[in-house]
Coordinates of N, CA, C and O and ligand atoms in Angstrom, one line a residue:
X16 N -1.4 17.8 -1.5 CA -2.5 16.8 -1.4 C -3.2 16.7 -2.7 O -3.5 17.7 -3.4
X17 N -3.5 15.5 -3.1 CA -4.2 15.2 -4.3 C -5.5 14.5 -4.0 O -5.7 13.9 -3.0
X18 N -6.5 14.6 -4.9 CA -7.7 13.9 -4.8 C -7.7 12.6 -5.6 O -7.5 12.7 -6.8
X19 N -8.0 11.5 -5.0 CA -8.1 10.2 -5.7 C -9.5 9.8 -5.7 O -10.3 10.2 -4.8
X20 N -9.9 9.1 -6.7 CA -11.3 8.6 -6.8 C -11.3 7.1 -6.9 O -10.6 6.5 -7.9
X21 N -11.9 6.4 -6.0 CA -12.1 4.9 -6.1 C -13.5 4.6 -6.7 O -14.5 4.9 -6.0
X22 N -13.5 4.0 -7.8 CA -14.7 3.7 -8.5 C -15.0 2.2 -8.5 O -14.1 1.4 -8.9
X23 N -16.2 1.8 -8.1 CA -16.5 0.4 -8.1 C -17.8 0.1 -8.9 O -18.8 0.8 -8.8
X24 N -17.7 -0.9 -9.8 CA -18.8 -1.2 -10.7 C -19.9 -2.2 -10.1 O -19.9 -2.4 -8.8
X25 N -20.7 -2.8 -10.9 CA -21.8 -3.5 -10.5 C -21.5 -4.7 -9.6 O -20.5 -5.4 -9.7
X26 N -22.4 -4.9 -8.6 CA -22.4 -6.0 -7.7 C -21.4 -5.9 -6.6 O -21.4 -6.7 -5.6
X27 N -20.5 -4.9 -6.7 CA -19.5 -4.8 -5.7 C -20.1 -4.2 -4.4 O -19.4 -4.3 -3.3
X28 N -21.3 -3.7 -4.5 CA -22.0 -3.3 -3.2 C -22.3 -4.5 -2.4 O -22.6 -4.3 -1.2
X29 N -22.3 -5.7 -3.0 CA -22.7 -6.9 -2.2 C -21.4 -7.6 -1.6 O -21.6 -8.7 -1.1
X30 N -20.3 -7.0 -1.7 CA -19.1 -7.6 -1.1 C -19.4 -7.9 0.3 O -20.0 -7.2 1.0
X31 N -18.9 -9.1 0.8 CA -19.1 -9.5 2.1 C -20.2 -10.6 2.1 O -20.1 -11.6 2.9
X32 N -21.2 -10.5 1.2 CA -22.2 -11.5 1.1 C -22.0 -12.3 -0.2 O -22.4 -13.4 -0.3
X33 N -21.4 -11.6 -1.2 CA -21.4 -12.2 -2.6 C -20.2 -13.1 -2.7 O -19.0 -12.7 -2.6
X34 N -20.4 -14.4 -3.0 CA -19.4 -15.4 -3.3 C -18.1 -15.1 -2.5 O -17.0 -14.8 -3.0
X35 N -18.2 -15.2 -1.2 CA -17.1 -14.9 -0.3 C -15.8 -15.7 -0.6 O -14.7 -15.2 -0.4
X36 N -16.0 -16.9 -1.1 CA -14.8 -17.7 -1.5 C -14.0 -17.1 -2.6 O -12.8 -17.4 -2.8
X37 N -14.7 -16.3 -3.4 CA -14.0 -15.6 -4.6 C -13.6 -14.2 -4.2 O -12.5 -13.7 -4.6
X38 N -14.5 -13.5 -3.5 CA -14.3 -12.1 -3.3 C -13.9 -11.7 -1.8 O -13.7 -10.5 -1.6
X39 N -13.9 -12.6 -0.9 CA -13.6 -12.4 0.4 C -14.8 -12.0 1.3 O -15.9 -11.8 0.8
X40 N -14.5 -11.8 2.6 CA -15.6 -11.6 3.6 C -15.8 -10.1 3.9 O -16.8 -9.8 4.5
X41 N -14.9 -9.3 3.5 CA -15.0 -7.9 3.8 C -16.0 -7.2 3.0 O -16.2 -7.5 1.8
X42 N -16.7 -6.2 3.6 CA -17.7 -5.4 2.9 C -17.0 -4.3 2.1 O -15.8 -4.0 2.3
X43 N -17.7 -3.8 1.1 CA -17.1 -2.7 0.3 C -16.7 -1.5 1.2 O -15.7 -0.9 1.1
X44 N -17.6 -1.2 2.2 CA -17.4 -0.1 3.1 C -16.0 -0.3 3.8 O -15.3 0.6 4.0
X45 N -15.8 -1.5 4.3 CA -14.5 -1.8 5.0 C -13.3 -1.6 4.1 O -12.3 -1.1 4.5
X46 N -13.5 -2.1 2.8 CA -12.3 -1.9 1.9 C -12.1 -0.5 1.5 O -10.9 0.0 1.4
X47 N -13.2 0.3 1.4 CA -13.0 1.7 1.1 C -12.4 2.4 2.3 O -11.5 3.2 2.1
X48 N -12.8 2.0 3.5 CA -12.2 2.7 4.7 C -10.7 2.4 4.8 O -9.9 3.3 5.1
X49 N -10.3 1.2 4.4 CA -8.9 0.8 4.5 C -8.1 1.6 3.4 O -7.0 2.1 3.7
X50 N -8.7 1.7 2.2 CA -8.0 2.4 1.1 C -7.9 3.9 1.5 O -6.9 4.6 1.3
X51 N -9.0 4.4 2.1 CA -9.0 5.8 2.5 C -8.0 6.1 3.6 O -7.3 7.2 3.5
X52 N -7.8 5.2 4.5 CA -6.8 5.4 5.6 C -5.4 5.4 5.0 O -4.5 6.2 5.4
X53 N -5.2 4.6 4.0 CA -3.9 4.6 3.3 C -3.7 5.9 2.5 O -2.6 6.5 2.6
X54 N -4.7 6.4 1.9 CA -4.6 7.7 1.2 C -4.3 8.8 2.1 O -3.5 9.7 1.9
X55 N -5.1 8.8 3.2 CA -4.9 9.9 4.2 C -3.5 9.9 4.8 O -2.8 10.9 4.9
X56 N -2.9 8.7 5.1 CA -1.6 8.6 5.6 C -0.6 9.1 4.6 O 0.5 9.6 5.0
X57 N -0.9 9.0 3.3 CA 0.0 9.5 2.3 C -0.2 11.0 2.0 O 0.4 11.5 1.1
X58 N -1.2 11.6 2.7 CA -1.4 13.0 2.5 C -2.4 13.3 1.4 O -2.5 14.4 1.0
X59 N -3.2 12.3 1.0 CA -4.2 12.5 0.0 C -5.6 12.3 0.5 O -5.8 11.8 1.6
X60 N -6.5 12.7 -0.4 CA -8.0 12.5 -0.1 C -8.5 11.5 -1.0 O -8.2 11.5 -2.2
X61 N -9.4 10.6 -0.5 CA -10.0 9.6 -1.4 C -11.5 9.7 -1.4 O -12.1 9.5 -0.4
X62 N -12.0 9.9 -2.6 CA -13.5 9.9 -2.8 C -13.8 8.5 -3.3 O -13.0 7.9 -3.9
X63 N -15.1 8.1 -3.1 CA -15.4 6.8 -3.7 C -16.8 6.8 -4.2 O -17.7 7.6 -3.8
X64 N -17.1 6.0 -5.2 CA -18.4 5.9 -5.8 C -18.6 4.5 -6.3 O -17.7 3.9 -7.0
X65 N -19.7 3.9 -6.0 CA -20.1 2.6 -6.5 C -21.5 2.7 -7.2 O -22.4 3.4 -6.7
X66 N -21.6 2.0 -8.4 CA -22.9 2.0 -9.0 C -23.0 0.7 -9.8 O -22.1 0.1 -10.3
X67 N -24.3 0.3 -9.9 CA -24.6 -0.9 -10.7 C -25.0 -0.5 -12.1 O -25.3 -1.3 -12.9
X68 N -25.1 0.8 -12.3 CA -25.5 1.4 -13.6 C -24.3 1.9 -14.4 O -23.6 2.8 -14.0
X69 N -24.2 1.5 -15.6 CA -23.1 1.9 -16.5 C -23.1 3.4 -16.7 O -22.0 4.1 -16.6
X70 N -24.3 4.0 -17.0 CA -24.3 5.4 -17.2 C -23.9 6.3 -16.0 O -23.3 7.3 -16.2
X71 N -24.2 5.8 -14.8 CA -23.8 6.5 -13.6 C -22.3 6.5 -13.4 O -21.7 7.5 -13.0
X72 N -21.6 5.4 -13.8 CA -20.2 5.3 -13.7 C -19.6 6.2 -14.7 O -18.6 7.0 -14.4
X73 N -20.1 6.2 -15.9 CA -19.6 7.1 -17.0 C -19.8 8.6 -16.5 O -18.8 9.4 -16.7
X74 N -20.9 8.9 -16.0 CA -21.1 10.3 -15.5 C -20.2 10.7 -14.4 O -19.7 11.8 -14.3
X75 N -19.9 9.7 -13.5 CA -18.9 10.0 -12.4 C -17.5 10.3 -12.9 O -16.8 11.1 -12.4
X76 N -17.2 9.5 -14.0 CA -15.9 9.7 -14.6 C -15.8 11.1 -15.2 O -14.9 11.9 -15.1
X77 N -16.9 11.5 -15.9 CA -17.0 12.8 -16.5 C -16.8 13.9 -15.4 O -16.1 14.9 -15.6
X78 N -17.5 13.7 -14.3 CA -17.4 14.7 -13.2 C -16.0 14.8 -12.7 O -15.6 15.9 -12.2
X79 N -15.3 13.7 -12.7 CA -13.9 13.7 -12.2 C -13.0 14.7 -12.9 O -12.0 15.2 -12.3
X80 N -13.3 14.9 -14.1 CA -12.5 15.9 -15.0 C -12.6 17.3 -14.4 O -11.7 18.1 -14.5
X81 N -13.8 17.6 -13.7 CA -14.0 18.9 -13.2 C -13.8 19.1 -11.7 O -13.7 20.2 -11.3
X82 N -13.8 18.0 -11.0 CA -13.7 18.1 -9.5 C -12.3 18.0 -8.9 O -12.2 17.9 -7.7
X83 N -11.3 18.1 -9.8 CA -10.0 18.1 -9.2 C -9.4 16.7 -9.0 O -8.3 16.6 -8.4
X84 N -10.1 15.7 -9.4 CA -9.5 14.3 -9.3 C -8.2 14.2 -10.1 O -8.2 14.6 -11.3
X85 N -7.2 13.7 -9.4 CA -5.9 13.6 -10.1 C -5.6 12.2 -10.6 O -4.8 11.9 -11.5
X86 N -6.3 11.2 -9.9 CA -5.9 9.8 -10.2 C -7.1 8.9 -9.8 O -7.8 9.2 -8.8
X87 N -7.4 7.9 -10.6 CA -8.5 7.0 -10.3 C -8.0 5.6 -10.1 O -7.0 5.2 -10.6
X88 N -8.8 4.9 -9.2 CA -8.6 3.5 -9.0 C -9.9 2.9 -9.3 O -11.0 3.3 -8.8
X89 N -9.9 1.9 -10.3 CA -11.2 1.5 -10.9 C -11.3 0.0 -10.8 O -10.4 -0.7 -11.4
X90 N -12.4 -0.5 -10.2 CA -12.8 -1.9 -10.4 C -14.1 -1.9 -11.1 O -15.1 -1.7 -10.5
X91 N -14.0 -2.1 -12.4 CA -15.3 -2.0 -13.2 C -16.2 -3.2 -13.0 O -17.3 -3.2 -13.7
X92 N -15.9 -4.2 -12.2 CA -16.7 -5.4 -12.0 C -16.9 -6.0 -13.4 O -16.0 -6.1 -14.2
X93 N -18.1 -6.5 -13.7 CA -18.4 -7.2 -14.9 C -18.3 -6.3 -16.1 O -18.1 -6.7 -17.3
X94 N -18.4 -4.9 -15.9 CA -18.2 -4.0 -17.0 C -16.8 -4.1 -17.6 O -16.5 -3.6 -18.7
X95 N -15.8 -4.6 -16.8 CA -14.5 -4.9 -17.3 C -14.5 -5.5 -18.7 O -13.7 -5.2 -19.6
X96 N -15.4 -6.5 -18.8 CA -15.4 -7.4 -19.9 C -16.4 -6.9 -21.0 O -16.5 -7.6 -22.1
X97 N -17.1 -5.8 -20.8 CA -18.2 -5.5 -21.7 C -18.2 -4.0 -22.1 O -18.7 -3.6 -23.2
X98 N -17.6 -3.1 -21.3 CA -18.0 -1.7 -21.4 C -17.0 -0.8 -22.2 O -16.1 -0.2 -21.7
X99 N -17.3 -0.7 -23.5 CA -16.6 0.3 -24.3 C -16.9 1.7 -23.9 O -16.1 2.6 -23.9
X100 N -18.2 1.9 -23.4 CA -18.6 3.2 -22.9 C -17.8 3.7 -21.7 O -17.3 4.9 -21.7
X101 N -17.5 2.8 -20.8 CA -16.7 3.3 -19.6 C -15.2 3.5 -20.0 O -14.6 4.4 -19.6
X102 N -14.7 2.6 -20.9 CA -13.4 2.8 -21.5 C -13.3 4.2 -22.1 O -12.3 4.9 -21.9
X103 N -14.3 4.5 -23.0 CA -14.2 5.7 -23.7 C -14.3 6.9 -22.7 O -13.7 8.0 -23.0
X104 N -15.0 6.8 -21.6 CA -15.1 7.9 -20.7 C -13.8 8.1 -20.0 O -13.4 9.3 -19.9
X105 N -13.1 7.1 -19.7 CA -11.7 7.2 -19.1 C -10.8 7.8 -20.1 O -9.9 8.7 -19.7
X106 N -10.9 7.4 -21.4 CA -10.0 8.0 -22.4 C -10.4 9.5 -22.6 O -9.5 10.4 -22.7
X107 N -11.7 9.8 -22.5 CA -12.1 11.2 -22.7 C -11.6 12.2 -21.7 O -11.2 13.3 -22.0
X108 N -11.6 11.7 -20.4 CA -11.1 12.6 -19.3 C -9.6 12.6 -19.2 O -9.0 13.5 -18.6
X109 N -9.0 11.6 -19.8 CA -7.5 11.5 -19.9 C -6.9 11.6 -18.5 O -5.9 12.2 -18.3
X110 N -7.5 11.0 -17.5 CA -7.0 10.9 -16.1 C -6.3 9.5 -16.0 O -6.9 8.5 -16.4
X111 N -5.2 9.5 -15.3 CA -4.5 8.2 -15.1 C -5.3 7.3 -14.1 O -5.9 7.8 -13.2
X112 N -5.3 6.0 -14.3 CA -6.0 5.1 -13.4 C -5.3 3.8 -13.3 O -4.6 3.3 -14.2
X113 N -5.6 3.1 -12.2 CA -5.1 1.7 -12.0 C -6.4 0.9 -11.9 O -7.4 1.2 -11.3
X114 N -6.3 -0.3 -12.6 CA -7.4 -1.2 -12.7 C -7.2 -2.2 -11.6 O -6.1 -2.8 -11.4
X115 N -8.2 -2.5 -10.8 CA -8.1 -3.5 -9.7 C -9.2 -4.5 -9.8 O -10.4 -4.2 -10.0
X116 N -8.8 -5.8 -9.6 CA -9.8 -6.9 -9.4 C -9.4 -7.6 -8.2 O -8.3 -8.0 -7.9
X117 N -10.5 -7.9 -7.4 CA -10.2 -8.7 -6.2 C -9.8 -10.1 -6.5 O -8.9 -10.6 -5.8
X118 N -10.5 -10.7 -7.5 CA -10.1 -12.1 -7.8 C -9.1 -12.1 -8.9 O -8.9 -11.1 -9.6
X119 N -8.5 -13.3 -9.1 CA -7.6 -13.5 -10.2 C -8.4 -13.9 -11.4 O -8.7 -15.0 -11.6
X120 N -8.7 -12.8 -12.2 CA -9.6 -13.1 -13.3 C -9.0 -14.1 -14.4 O -9.8 -14.7 -15.1
X121 N -7.7 -14.2 -14.4 CA -7.1 -15.1 -15.3 C -7.1 -16.6 -14.9 O -6.9 -17.5 -15.7
X122 N -7.5 -16.8 -13.6 CA -7.7 -18.2 -13.1 C -9.2 -18.6 -13.2 O -9.6 -19.6 -12.7
X123 N -10.0 -17.7 -13.8 CA -11.4 -18.0 -13.9 C -11.9 -18.2 -15.3 O -11.1 -18.5 -16.2
X124 N -13.2 -18.0 -15.6 CA -13.7 -18.3 -16.9 C -13.0 -17.5 -17.9 O -12.6 -16.3 -17.7
X125 N -12.9 -18.0 -19.2 CA -12.2 -17.3 -20.2 C -12.8 -15.9 -20.5 O -12.1 -15.0 -20.9
X126 N -14.2 -15.8 -20.4 CA -14.8 -14.5 -20.7 C -14.3 -13.4 -19.7 O -14.4 -12.2 -20.0
X127 N -13.6 -13.8 -18.6 CA -13.1 -12.8 -17.7 C -11.6 -12.4 -18.1 O -11.0 -11.6 -17.4
X128 N -11.1 -13.1 -19.0 CA -9.6 -12.8 -19.4 C -9.5 -11.6 -20.2 O -8.4 -11.0 -20.2
X129 N -10.5 -11.1 -20.8 CA -10.4 -9.9 -21.6 C -10.9 -8.7 -20.8 O -12.0 -8.7 -20.3
X130 N -10.1 -7.6 -20.8 CA -10.5 -6.4 -20.2 C -10.5 -5.3 -21.2 O -9.5 -5.2 -22.0
X131 N -11.5 -4.4 -21.2 CA -11.5 -3.2 -22.0 C -10.6 -2.1 -21.4 O -10.6 -1.0 -21.9
X132 N -9.9 -2.4 -20.3 CA -9.3 -1.3 -19.5 C -7.8 -1.4 -19.4 O -7.0 -0.4 -19.3
X133 N -7.3 -2.7 -19.4 CA -5.9 -2.9 -19.0 C -4.9 -2.1 -19.9 O -3.9 -1.6 -19.5
X134 N -5.2 -2.1 -21.2 CA -4.2 -1.5 -22.2 C -4.2 0.0 -22.0 O -3.3 0.7 -22.5
X135 N -5.2 0.6 -21.4 CA -5.2 2.1 -21.2 C -4.9 2.5 -19.8 O -4.9 3.7 -19.4
X136 N -4.7 1.5 -18.9 CA -4.5 1.8 -17.5 C -3.0 2.0 -17.2 O -2.1 1.6 -18.0
X137 N -2.7 2.7 -16.2 CA -1.3 2.8 -15.7 C -0.7 1.5 -15.4 O 0.4 1.1 -15.7
X138 N -1.6 0.7 -14.7 CA -1.2 -0.7 -14.3 C -2.4 -1.4 -13.8 O -3.5 -0.8 -13.7
X139 N -2.3 -2.7 -13.5 CA -3.4 -3.4 -13.0 C -3.0 -4.4 -11.9 O -1.9 -4.8 -11.8
X140 N -4.0 -4.6 -11.0 CA -3.7 -5.5 -9.8 C -4.9 -6.5 -9.8 O -6.1 -6.1 -9.9
X141 N -4.6 -7.8 -9.7 CA -5.7 -8.7 -9.7 C -5.3 -9.9 -8.8 O -4.2 -10.2 -8.6
X142 N -6.3 -10.4 -8.1 CA -6.1 -11.6 -7.3 C -5.6 -11.4 -5.9 O -5.4 -12.4 -5.1
X143 N -5.5 -10.2 -5.4 CA -4.9 -9.9 -4.1 C -6.0 -9.5 -3.1 O -5.7 -9.0 -2.0
X144 N -7.3 -9.7 -3.5 CA -8.4 -9.3 -2.6 C -8.4 -7.8 -2.3 O -7.9 -7.0 -3.1
X145 N -8.9 -7.5 -1.1 CA -9.0 -6.1 -0.8 C -7.7 -5.3 -0.7 O -7.6 -4.1 -0.8
X146 N -6.6 -6.1 -0.4 CA -5.3 -5.4 -0.4 C -5.0 -4.7 -1.7 O -4.2 -3.8 -1.7
X147 N -5.6 -5.2 -2.8 CA -5.4 -4.6 -4.1 C -5.7 -3.1 -4.1 O -5.0 -2.3 -4.7
X148 N -6.8 -2.7 -3.4 CA -7.2 -1.3 -3.4 C -6.1 -0.5 -2.7 O -5.8 0.6 -3.1
X149 N -5.7 -1.0 -1.6 CA -4.7 -0.3 -0.7 C -3.4 -0.2 -1.5 O -2.7 0.9 -1.5
X150 N -3.0 -1.3 -2.2 CA -1.7 -1.2 -3.0 C -1.9 -0.2 -4.1 O -0.9 0.5 -4.5
X151 N -3.1 -0.2 -4.7 CA -3.3 0.8 -5.8 C -3.2 2.2 -5.3 O -2.6 3.1 -6.0
X152 N -3.7 2.5 -4.1 CA -3.6 3.8 -3.5 C -2.1 4.2 -3.3 O -1.6 5.3 -3.7
X153 N -1.3 3.2 -2.8 CA 0.1 3.5 -2.6 C 0.8 3.7 -3.9 O 1.7 4.6 -4.0
X154 N 0.5 2.9 -5.0 CA 1.1 3.1 -6.3 C 0.7 4.5 -6.9 O 1.5 5.2 -7.5
X155 N -0.6 4.9 -6.7 CA -1.0 6.2 -7.2 C -0.3 7.3 -6.5 O 0.2 8.2 -7.1
X156 N -0.1 7.2 -5.2 CA 0.6 8.2 -4.4 C 2.1 8.3 -4.9 O 2.6 9.4 -5.0
X157 N 2.7 7.2 -5.2 CA 4.1 7.3 -5.7 C 4.1 8.0 -7.1 O 5.0 8.8 -7.3
X158 N 3.2 7.6 -7.9 CA 3.1 8.3 -9.2 C 2.9 9.8 -9.1 O 3.5 10.6 -9.8
X159 N 2.0 10.2 -8.2 CA 1.7 11.6 -8.0 C 2.9 12.3 -7.5 O 3.2 13.5 -7.9
X160 N 3.7 11.7 -6.6 CA 4.9 12.3 -6.1 C 5.9 12.5 -7.2 O 6.6 13.5 -7.2
X161 N 6.1 11.5 -8.0 CA 7.0 11.6 -9.1 C 6.6 12.8 -10.0 O 7.4 13.6 -10.4
X162 N 5.3 12.8 -10.3 CA 4.8 13.9 -11.2 C 5.0 15.3 -10.6 O 5.3 16.3 -11.3
X163 N 4.9 15.4 -9.2 CA 5.1 16.6 -8.6 C 6.6 16.9 -8.3 O 6.9 18.0 -7.8
X164 N 7.4 16.0 -8.7 CA 8.9 16.2 -8.6 C 9.4 16.1 -7.2 O 10.4 16.6 -6.8
X165 N 8.6 15.3 -6.4 CA 9.0 15.1 -5.0 C 9.8 13.8 -4.9 O 9.7 12.9 -5.6
Ligands
DQA20 C1 -14.2 -8.5 -10.5 C2 -14.0 -9.6 -11.6 C3 -15.1 -9.5 -12.6 O1 -14.9 -10.5 -13.6 C4 -16.4 -9.7 -11.9 O2 -17.5 -9.5 -12.9 C5 -16.6 -8.8 -10.8 C6 -15.5 -8.5 -9.9 C7 -13.1 -8.6 -9.3 O3 -13.0 -7.7 -8.6 O4 -12.5 -9.7 -9.2 O5 -17.7 -8.3 -10.5 O6 -14.0 -7.2 -11.1

């Protein structure tokens, strides 16, 4: 059993109410529950953390280094396009992660086309809505199984 951490950045606490035509009708709680069920079925544990504050996300990543987290799934929200600090935190802890976006950022404004995370991520999922979190959990579980030689 491994510990996964699902990290969500600013404004994702408003999922369900926030621009549903772009982000869907499901709440963050519902998406986390779905991702957690997938993790549990794969024999893993999923912790989650959402914050609107950059420093809190950075500190949660630092804590992941010490709390036994093996793999992260990260939707940095708008920090995707701005946060060198969060990028550096992920590099500092050297934990593998998958970047997830609910919307297809490449079909949107050009300022959303650049990510500070994609080049250092194991992989990225965008445009698949809440299913993206679930798919990321499955991909993480496969990676962890390969690493464990299973
Ligand atoms: C997002 C895309 C970002 O551009 C945006 O700022 C978000 C959500 C997504 O999940 O599609 O807050 O990360």
